[in-house]
Amino acid sequence: DVKVTQSSRYLVKRTGEKVFLECVQDMDHENMFWYRQDPGLGLRLIYFSYDVKMKEKGDIPEGYSVSREKKERFSLILESASTNQTSMYLCAILDREANYGYTFGSGTRLTVV
Amino acid sequence: GDSVTQMEGPVTLSEEAFLTINCTYTATGYPSLFWYVQYPGEGLQLLLKATKADDKGSNKGFEATYRKETTSFHLEKGSVQVSDSAVYFCASNTGNQFYFGTGTSLTVIP
């Protein structure tokens, strides 16, 4: 089974800081995604990537950027963290072996103070 | 565009009660349909899926049938347990992008 690892379960950052959220997969999957999850809003797509150095904006890319220098790693960057970016962040890959279902990481709960 | 609508919660049931969580979808193509479950403090896990009309997905006592005529994929379980307490998400996928419902929180009390 593919494993998707998010480097931190909990993070607390200050307003204005640059924040890096890391996601690593242990298989050779091309498609990787970043979502944020907020109560009452469900999951909202921030960015996704089909391959190395490729990125596409999702529904709410403002205030975020991404980096995919290697196939197994997809990083979400908050250029200047703000309190409205306090959220649960979920990384996912599109899993060919699971009939193209998502496999998610365990999430990073980010608090910006 | 594509979207998924699921019943709002929270839902509270007694142990061994019957569970239904409604989910309907709109799609321009023929999506695959999924239910995901999120236990407290964790990421989402795939619960079950169906890839075409009339398919039934099942796992851990949960079932859902892909109904093209009603564009629905309702989640059911005959007898819930305390350990089923979680948030359940319905999702559709046409191509590479997923569309999620807003989630339904289920609490099962002993």
PDB file of C-alpha atoms in Angstrom:
ATOM      1  CA  ASP A   1       0.000   0.000   0.000  1.00  0.00           C
ATOM      2  CA  VAL A   2       1.168   3.492  -0.791  1.00  0.00           C
ATOM      3  CA  LYS A   3       2.123   5.659   2.150  1.00  0.00           C
ATOM      4  CA  VAL A   4       1.641   9.427   2.203  1.00  0.00           C
ATOM      5  CA  THR A   5       3.562  11.182   4.950  1.00  0.00           C
ATOM      6  CA  GLN A   6       3.062  14.726   6.118  1.00  0.00           C
ATOM      7  CA  SER A   7       6.010  15.920   8.115  1.00  0.00           C
ATOM      8  CA  SER A   8       4.154  17.605  10.969  1.00  0.00           C
ATOM      9  CA  ARG A   9       0.891  16.784  12.722  1.00  0.00           C
ATOM     10  CA  TYR A  10       0.678  20.117  14.538  1.00  0.00           C
ATOM     11  CA  LEU A  11       2.297  23.468  13.784  1.00  0.00           C
ATOM     12  CA  VAL A  12       2.018  26.867  15.419  1.00  0.00           C
ATOM     13  CA  LYS A  13       3.376  29.822  13.451  1.00  0.00           C
ATOM     14  CA  ARG A  14       3.303  33.574  13.791  1.00  0.00           C
ATOM     15  CA  THR A  15       1.580  35.957  11.414  1.00  0.00           C
ATOM     16  CA  GLY A  16       3.919  36.921   8.583  1.00  0.00           C
ATOM     17  CA  GLU A  17       6.135  33.853   8.831  1.00  0.00           C
ATOM     18  CA  LYS A  18       6.926  31.773   5.771  1.00  0.00           C
ATOM     19  CA  VAL A  19       5.606  28.268   6.354  1.00  0.00           C
ATOM     20  CA  PHE A  20       6.514  25.038   4.569  1.00  0.00           C
ATOM     21  CA  LEU A  21       4.271  21.987   4.714  1.00  0.00           C
ATOM     22  CA  GLU A  22       5.857  18.855   3.358  1.00  0.00           C
ATOM     23  CA  CYS A  23       4.246  15.794   1.826  1.00  0.00           C
ATOM     24  CA  VAL A  24       6.128  12.694   0.741  1.00  0.00           C
ATOM     25  CA  GLN A  25       4.843   9.559  -0.995  1.00  0.00           C
ATOM     26  CA  ASP A  26       6.703   6.268  -1.172  1.00  0.00           C
ATOM     27  CA  MET A  27       5.442   5.115  -4.600  1.00  0.00           C
ATOM     28  CA  ASP A  28       5.855   6.537  -8.074  1.00  0.00           C
ATOM     29  CA  HIS A  29       2.546   8.378  -8.316  1.00  0.00           C
ATOM     30  CA  GLU A  30       2.343  11.395 -10.581  1.00  0.00           C
ATOM     31  CA  ASN A  31      -0.674  13.222  -9.183  1.00  0.00           C
ATOM     32  CA  MET A  32      -0.441  14.962  -5.823  1.00  0.00           C
ATOM     33  CA  PHE A  33      -2.866  17.399  -4.203  1.00  0.00           C
ATOM     34  CA  TRP A  34      -3.080  19.867  -1.342  1.00  0.00           C
ATOM     35  CA  TYR A  35      -6.414  20.551   0.373  1.00  0.00           C
ATOM     36  CA  ARG A  36      -7.452  22.544   3.364  1.00  0.00           C
ATOM     37  CA  GLN A  37     -10.294  21.390   5.566  1.00  0.00           C
ATOM     38  CA  ASP A  38     -12.457  23.778   7.553  1.00  0.00           C
ATOM     39  CA  PRO A  39     -15.637  23.112   9.552  1.00  0.00           C
ATOM     40  CA  GLY A  40     -18.743  23.565   7.435  1.00  0.00           C
ATOM     41  CA  LEU A  41     -16.718  24.053   4.259  1.00  0.00           C
ATOM     42  CA  GLY A  42     -15.449  20.539   3.710  1.00  0.00           C
ATOM     43  CA  LEU A  43     -12.303  20.065   1.653  1.00  0.00           C
ATOM     44  CA  ARG A  44     -11.140  22.781  -0.705  1.00  0.00           C
ATOM     45  CA  LEU A  45      -8.440  22.217  -3.291  1.00  0.00           C
ATOM     46  CA  ILE A  46      -5.474  24.596  -3.058  1.00  0.00           C
ATOM     47  CA  TYR A  47      -2.991  23.282  -5.626  1.00  0.00           C
ATOM     48  CA  PHE A  48      -2.208  20.071  -7.432  1.00  0.00           C
ATOM     49  CA  SER A  49       0.595  18.666  -9.525  1.00  0.00           C
ATOM     50  CA  TYR A  50       0.667  16.110 -12.323  1.00  0.00           C
ATOM     51  CA  ASP A  51       4.399  15.662 -12.435  1.00  0.00           C
ATOM     52  CA  VAL A  52       7.755  17.057 -11.392  1.00  0.00           C
ATOM     53  CA  LYS A  53       7.941  20.838 -11.762  1.00  0.00           C
ATOM     54  CA  MET A  54       4.302  20.956 -12.851  1.00  0.00           C
ATOM     55  CA  LYS A  55       1.642  22.704 -10.790  1.00  0.00           C
ATOM     56  CA  GLU A  56      -1.944  23.767 -11.270  1.00  0.00           C
ATOM     57  CA  LYS A  57      -4.083  26.102  -9.205  1.00  0.00           C
ATOM     58  CA  GLY A  58      -7.049  24.667  -7.448  1.00  0.00           C
ATOM     59  CA  ASP A  59     -10.071  26.528  -6.134  1.00  0.00           C
ATOM     60  CA  ILE A  60      -8.350  28.623  -3.452  1.00  0.00           C
ATOM     61  CA  PRO A  61      -4.681  29.219  -4.394  1.00  0.00           C
ATOM     62  CA  GLU A  62      -4.430  32.773  -3.052  1.00  0.00           C
ATOM     63  CA  GLY A  63      -1.765  33.139  -0.390  1.00  0.00           C
ATOM     64  CA  TYR A  64      -0.181  29.772  -1.238  1.00  0.00           C
ATOM     65  CA  SER A  65       2.437  28.408  -3.570  1.00  0.00           C
ATOM     66  CA  VAL A  66       3.808  24.914  -4.156  1.00  0.00           C
ATOM     67  CA  SER A  67       7.019  23.197  -5.128  1.00  0.00           C
ATOM     68  CA  ARG A  68       7.574  19.820  -6.742  1.00  0.00           C
ATOM     69  CA  GLU A  69      11.265  19.348  -7.444  1.00  0.00           C
ATOM     70  CA  LYS A  70      11.166  15.569  -6.992  1.00  0.00           C
ATOM     71  CA  LYS A  71       8.358  13.187  -7.851  1.00  0.00           C
ATOM     72  CA  GLU A  72       7.922  11.914  -4.313  1.00  0.00           C
ATOM     73  CA  ARG A  73       7.723  15.319  -2.589  1.00  0.00           C
ATOM     74  CA  PHE A  74       5.088  18.026  -2.898  1.00  0.00           C
ATOM     75  CA  SER A  75       5.488  21.080  -0.703  1.00  0.00           C
ATOM     76  CA  LEU A  76       2.892  23.687   0.174  1.00  0.00           C
ATOM     77  CA  ILE A  77       4.241  27.136   0.986  1.00  0.00           C
ATOM     78  CA  LEU A  78       2.495  29.907   2.836  1.00  0.00           C
ATOM     79  CA  GLU A  79       4.465  32.949   1.733  1.00  0.00           C
ATOM     80  CA  SER A  80       3.320  35.129   4.628  1.00  0.00           C
ATOM     81  CA  ALA A  81       1.094  33.275   7.052  1.00  0.00           C
ATOM     82  CA  SER A  82      -2.118  34.934   8.172  1.00  0.00           C
ATOM     83  CA  THR A  83      -4.633  33.970  10.830  1.00  0.00           C
ATOM     84  CA  ASN A  84      -7.224  33.029   8.205  1.00  0.00           C
ATOM     85  CA  GLN A  85      -4.884  30.272   7.072  1.00  0.00           C
ATOM     86  CA  THR A  86      -5.367  28.471  10.370  1.00  0.00           C
ATOM     87  CA  SER A  87      -6.731  25.139   9.188  1.00  0.00           C
ATOM     88  CA  MET A  88      -6.189  21.425   8.719  1.00  0.00           C
ATOM     89  CA  TYR A  89      -4.070  20.779   5.628  1.00  0.00           C
ATOM     90  CA  LEU A  90      -4.343  17.455   3.844  1.00  0.00           C
ATOM     91  CA  CYS A  91      -2.062  16.060   1.186  1.00  0.00           C
ATOM     92  CA  ALA A  92      -3.359  13.360  -1.172  1.00  0.00           C
ATOM     93  CA  ILE A  93      -2.163  11.270  -4.048  1.00  0.00           C
ATOM     94  CA  LEU A  94      -4.224   9.716  -6.812  1.00  0.00           C
ATOM     95  CA  ASP A  95      -3.737   6.010  -6.275  1.00  0.00           C
ATOM     96  CA  ARG A  96      -3.821   3.891  -9.410  1.00  0.00           C
ATOM     97  CA  GLU A  97      -3.989   0.712  -7.331  1.00  0.00           C
ATOM     98  CA  ALA A  98      -7.077   2.000  -5.516  1.00  0.00           C
ATOM     99  CA  ASN A  99      -9.092   2.537  -8.692  1.00  0.00           C
ATOM    100  CA  TYR A 100      -7.869   6.119  -8.801  1.00  0.00           C
ATOM    101  CA  GLY A 101      -9.164   6.908  -5.369  1.00  0.00           C
ATOM    102  CA  TYR A 102      -7.270   9.285  -3.150  1.00  0.00           C
ATOM    103  CA  THR A 103      -4.863   8.182  -0.482  1.00  0.00           C
ATOM    104  CA  PHE A 104      -4.447  10.910   2.110  1.00  0.00           C
ATOM    105  CA  GLY A 105      -1.748  11.820   4.550  1.00  0.00           C
ATOM    106  CA  SER A 106      -2.689  12.135   8.208  1.00  0.00           C
ATOM    107  CA  GLY A 107      -2.951  15.913   7.984  1.00  0.00           C
ATOM    108  CA  THR A 108      -1.201  18.934   9.466  1.00  0.00           C
ATOM    109  CA  ARG A 109      -3.147  21.139  11.810  1.00  0.00           C
ATOM    110  CA  LEU A 110      -1.704  24.616  11.389  1.00  0.00           C
ATOM    111  CA  THR A 111      -2.441  27.432  13.808  1.00  0.00           C
ATOM    112  CA  VAL A 112      -1.331  30.956  12.892  1.00  0.00           C
ATOM    113  CA  VAL A 113      -1.205  33.339  15.842  1.00  0.00           C
TER     114      VAL A 113
ATOM    115  CA  GLY B   1     -19.840  22.070 -12.874  1.00  0.00           C
ATOM    116  CA  ASP B   2     -19.485  18.930 -10.840  1.00  0.00           C
ATOM    117  CA  SER B   3     -20.542  18.940  -7.203  1.00  0.00           C
ATOM    118  CA  VAL B   4     -21.505  16.684  -4.327  1.00  0.00           C
ATOM    119  CA  THR B   5     -24.203  17.349  -1.750  1.00  0.00           C
ATOM    120  CA  GLN B   6     -24.530  15.299   1.396  1.00  0.00           C
ATOM    121  CA  MET B   7     -26.854  15.531   4.341  1.00  0.00           C
ATOM    122  CA  GLU B   8     -25.791  17.861   7.044  1.00  0.00           C
ATOM    123  CA  GLY B   9     -25.083  16.633  10.496  1.00  0.00           C
ATOM    124  CA  PRO B  10     -24.374  16.126  13.133  1.00  0.00           C
ATOM    125  CA  VAL B  11     -26.015  12.739  13.382  1.00  0.00           C
ATOM    126  CA  THR B  12     -26.307  11.021  16.755  1.00  0.00           C
ATOM    127  CA  LEU B  13     -27.388   7.392  16.978  1.00  0.00           C
ATOM    128  CA  SER B  14     -27.550   4.739  19.623  1.00  0.00           C
ATOM    129  CA  GLU B  15     -25.392   1.670  19.225  1.00  0.00           C
ATOM    130  CA  GLU B  16     -26.942  -0.951  16.893  1.00  0.00           C
ATOM    131  CA  ALA B  17     -29.166   1.618  15.167  1.00  0.00           C
ATOM    132  CA  PHE B  18     -29.509   1.793  11.391  1.00  0.00           C
ATOM    133  CA  LEU B  19     -27.507   4.479   9.616  1.00  0.00           C
ATOM    134  CA  THR B  20     -28.229   6.318   6.392  1.00  0.00           C
ATOM    135  CA  ILE B  21     -26.224   9.300   5.189  1.00  0.00           C
ATOM    136  CA  ASN B  22     -27.585  10.764   1.973  1.00  0.00           C
ATOM    137  CA  CYS B  23     -25.354  11.849  -0.879  1.00  0.00           C
ATOM    138  CA  THR B  24     -26.258  13.170  -4.321  1.00  0.00           C
ATOM    139  CA  TYR B  25     -23.978  14.323  -7.084  1.00  0.00           C
ATOM    140  CA  THR B  26     -24.009  16.370 -10.253  1.00  0.00           C
ATOM    141  CA  ALA B  27     -21.498  15.573 -12.955  1.00  0.00           C
ATOM    142  CA  THR B  28     -20.956  16.338 -16.602  1.00  0.00           C
ATOM    143  CA  GLY B  29     -19.531  12.871 -17.249  1.00  0.00           C
ATOM    144  CA  TYR B  30     -19.713   9.505 -15.535  1.00  0.00           C
ATOM    145  CA  PRO B  31     -17.935   9.825 -12.218  1.00  0.00           C
ATOM    146  CA  SER B  32     -16.583   7.258  -9.864  1.00  0.00           C
ATOM    147  CA  LEU B  33     -18.100   7.680  -6.405  1.00  0.00           C
ATOM    148  CA  PHE B  34     -16.449   7.304  -3.033  1.00  0.00           C
ATOM    149  CA  TRP B  35     -17.085   7.457   0.675  1.00  0.00           C
ATOM    150  CA  TYR B  36     -14.244   8.527   2.916  1.00  0.00           C
ATOM    151  CA  VAL B  37     -14.118   8.403   6.697  1.00  0.00           C
ATOM    152  CA  GLN B  38     -12.141  10.654   9.007  1.00  0.00           C
ATOM    153  CA  TYR B  39     -11.585   9.548  12.583  1.00  0.00           C
ATOM    154  CA  PRO B  40     -10.756  12.222  15.168  1.00  0.00           C
ATOM    155  CA  GLY B  41      -7.321  13.755  14.654  1.00  0.00           C
ATOM    156  CA  GLU B  42      -6.598  11.783  11.500  1.00  0.00           C
ATOM    157  CA  GLY B  43      -6.621  12.200   7.747  1.00  0.00           C
ATOM    158  CA  LEU B  44      -9.274  10.771   5.453  1.00  0.00           C
ATOM    159  CA  GLN B  45      -9.380   7.063   4.684  1.00  0.00           C
ATOM    160  CA  LEU B  46     -11.144   5.442   1.776  1.00  0.00           C
ATOM    161  CA  LEU B  47     -14.178   3.535   3.073  1.00  0.00           C
ATOM    162  CA  LEU B  48     -15.733   2.260  -0.137  1.00  0.00           C
ATOM    163  CA  LYS B  49     -16.142   3.091  -3.791  1.00  0.00           C
ATOM    164  CA  ALA B  50     -18.199   2.344  -6.909  1.00  0.00           C
ATOM    165  CA  THR B  51     -17.092   3.058 -10.434  1.00  0.00           C
ATOM    166  CA  LYS B  52     -20.237   2.607 -12.507  1.00  0.00           C
ATOM    167  CA  ALA B  53     -24.022   2.602 -12.296  1.00  0.00           C
ATOM    168  CA  ASP B  54     -25.600  -0.116 -10.116  1.00  0.00           C
ATOM    169  CA  ASP B  55     -22.267  -1.023  -8.555  1.00  0.00           C
ATOM    170  CA  LYS B  56     -22.387  -1.566  -4.811  1.00  0.00           C
ATOM    171  CA  GLY B  57     -19.385  -0.639  -2.716  1.00  0.00           C
ATOM    172  CA  SER B  58     -19.023  -2.267   0.695  1.00  0.00           C
ATOM    173  CA  ASN B  59     -16.558  -2.332   3.563  1.00  0.00           C
ATOM    174  CA  LYS B  60     -16.704  -2.833   7.354  1.00  0.00           C
ATOM    175  CA  GLY B  61     -20.469  -3.362   7.219  1.00  0.00           C
ATOM    176  CA  PHE B  62     -21.062  -0.138   5.279  1.00  0.00           C
ATOM    177  CA  GLU B  63     -22.677  -0.195   1.852  1.00  0.00           C
ATOM    178  CA  ALA B  64     -23.519   2.300  -0.884  1.00  0.00           C
ATOM    179  CA  THR B  65     -25.070   1.729  -4.310  1.00  0.00           C
ATOM    180  CA  TYR B  66     -24.346   3.925  -7.331  1.00  0.00           C
ATOM    181  CA  ARG B  67     -27.797   5.047  -8.537  1.00  0.00           C
ATOM    182  CA  LYS B  68     -27.522   6.839 -11.841  1.00  0.00           C
ATOM    183  CA  GLU B  69     -31.264   7.485 -12.167  1.00  0.00           C
ATOM    184  CA  THR B  70     -31.364   9.416  -8.893  1.00  0.00           C
ATOM    185  CA  THR B  71     -27.713  10.579  -9.030  1.00  0.00           C
ATOM    186  CA  SER B  72     -27.239   9.251  -5.520  1.00  0.00           C
ATOM    187  CA  PHE B  73     -24.755   7.246  -3.484  1.00  0.00           C
ATOM    188  CA  HIS B  74     -26.267   6.937  -0.010  1.00  0.00           C
ATOM    189  CA  LEU B  75     -24.189   5.348   2.742  1.00  0.00           C
ATOM    190  CA  GLU B  76     -25.887   2.720   4.922  1.00  0.00           C
ATOM    191  CA  LYS B  77     -25.004   0.456   7.803  1.00  0.00           C
ATOM    192  CA  GLY B  78     -27.382  -1.912   9.492  1.00  0.00           C
ATOM    193  CA  SER B  79     -25.986  -1.740  13.021  1.00  0.00           C
ATOM    194  CA  VAL B  80     -23.583   1.024  14.012  1.00  0.00           C
ATOM    195  CA  GLN B  81     -20.973   0.737  16.733  1.00  0.00           C
ATOM    196  CA  VAL B  82     -19.347   3.329  18.964  1.00  0.00           C
ATOM    197  CA  SER B  83     -16.172   2.876  16.937  1.00  0.00           C
ATOM    198  CA  ASP B  84     -18.011   4.178  13.840  1.00  0.00           C
ATOM    199  CA  SER B  85     -18.071   7.679  15.332  1.00  0.00           C
ATOM    200  CA  ALA B  86     -16.312   9.818  12.736  1.00  0.00           C
ATOM    201  CA  VAL B  87     -16.895  12.311   9.932  1.00  0.00           C
ATOM    202  CA  TYR B  88     -18.012  10.812   6.615  1.00  0.00           C
ATOM    203  CA  PHE B  89     -17.343  12.450   3.251  1.00  0.00           C
ATOM    204  CA  CYS B  90     -18.978  11.614  -0.045  1.00  0.00           C
ATOM    205  CA  ALA B  91     -16.897  12.346  -3.150  1.00  0.00           C
ATOM    206  CA  SER B  92     -17.048  12.066  -6.916  1.00  0.00           C
ATOM    207  CA  ASN B  93     -14.214  11.841  -9.405  1.00  0.00           C
ATOM    208  CA  THR B  94     -14.323  12.412 -13.136  1.00  0.00           C
ATOM    209  CA  GLY B  95     -10.796  12.392 -14.425  1.00  0.00           C
ATOM    210  CA  ASN B  96      -8.141  13.720 -12.091  1.00  0.00           C
ATOM    211  CA  GLN B  97     -10.083  16.001  -9.780  1.00  0.00           C
ATOM    212  CA  PHE B  98     -12.269  15.091  -6.850  1.00  0.00           C
ATOM    213  CA  TYR B  99     -15.351  16.886  -5.588  1.00  0.00           C
ATOM    214  CA  PHE B 100     -16.193  16.447  -1.927  1.00  0.00           C
ATOM    215  CA  GLY B 101     -19.306  16.953   0.116  1.00  0.00           C
ATOM    216  CA  THR B 102     -18.980  19.018   3.272  1.00  0.00           C
ATOM    217  CA  GLY B 103     -18.926  15.990   5.549  1.00  0.00           C
ATOM    218  CA  THR B 104     -21.394  14.469   8.004  1.00  0.00           C
ATOM    219  CA  SER B 105     -20.372  14.000  11.597  1.00  0.00           C
ATOM    220  CA  LEU B 106     -21.645  10.796  13.199  1.00  0.00           C
ATOM    221  CA  THR B 107     -21.626  10.130  16.922  1.00  0.00           C
ATOM    222  CA  VAL B 108     -22.690   6.722  18.189  1.00  0.00           C
ATOM    223  CA  ILE B 109     -23.583   6.526  21.857  1.00  0.00           C
ATOM    224  CA  PRO B 110     -23.538   3.285  23.884  1.00  0.00           C
TER     225      PRO B 110
END
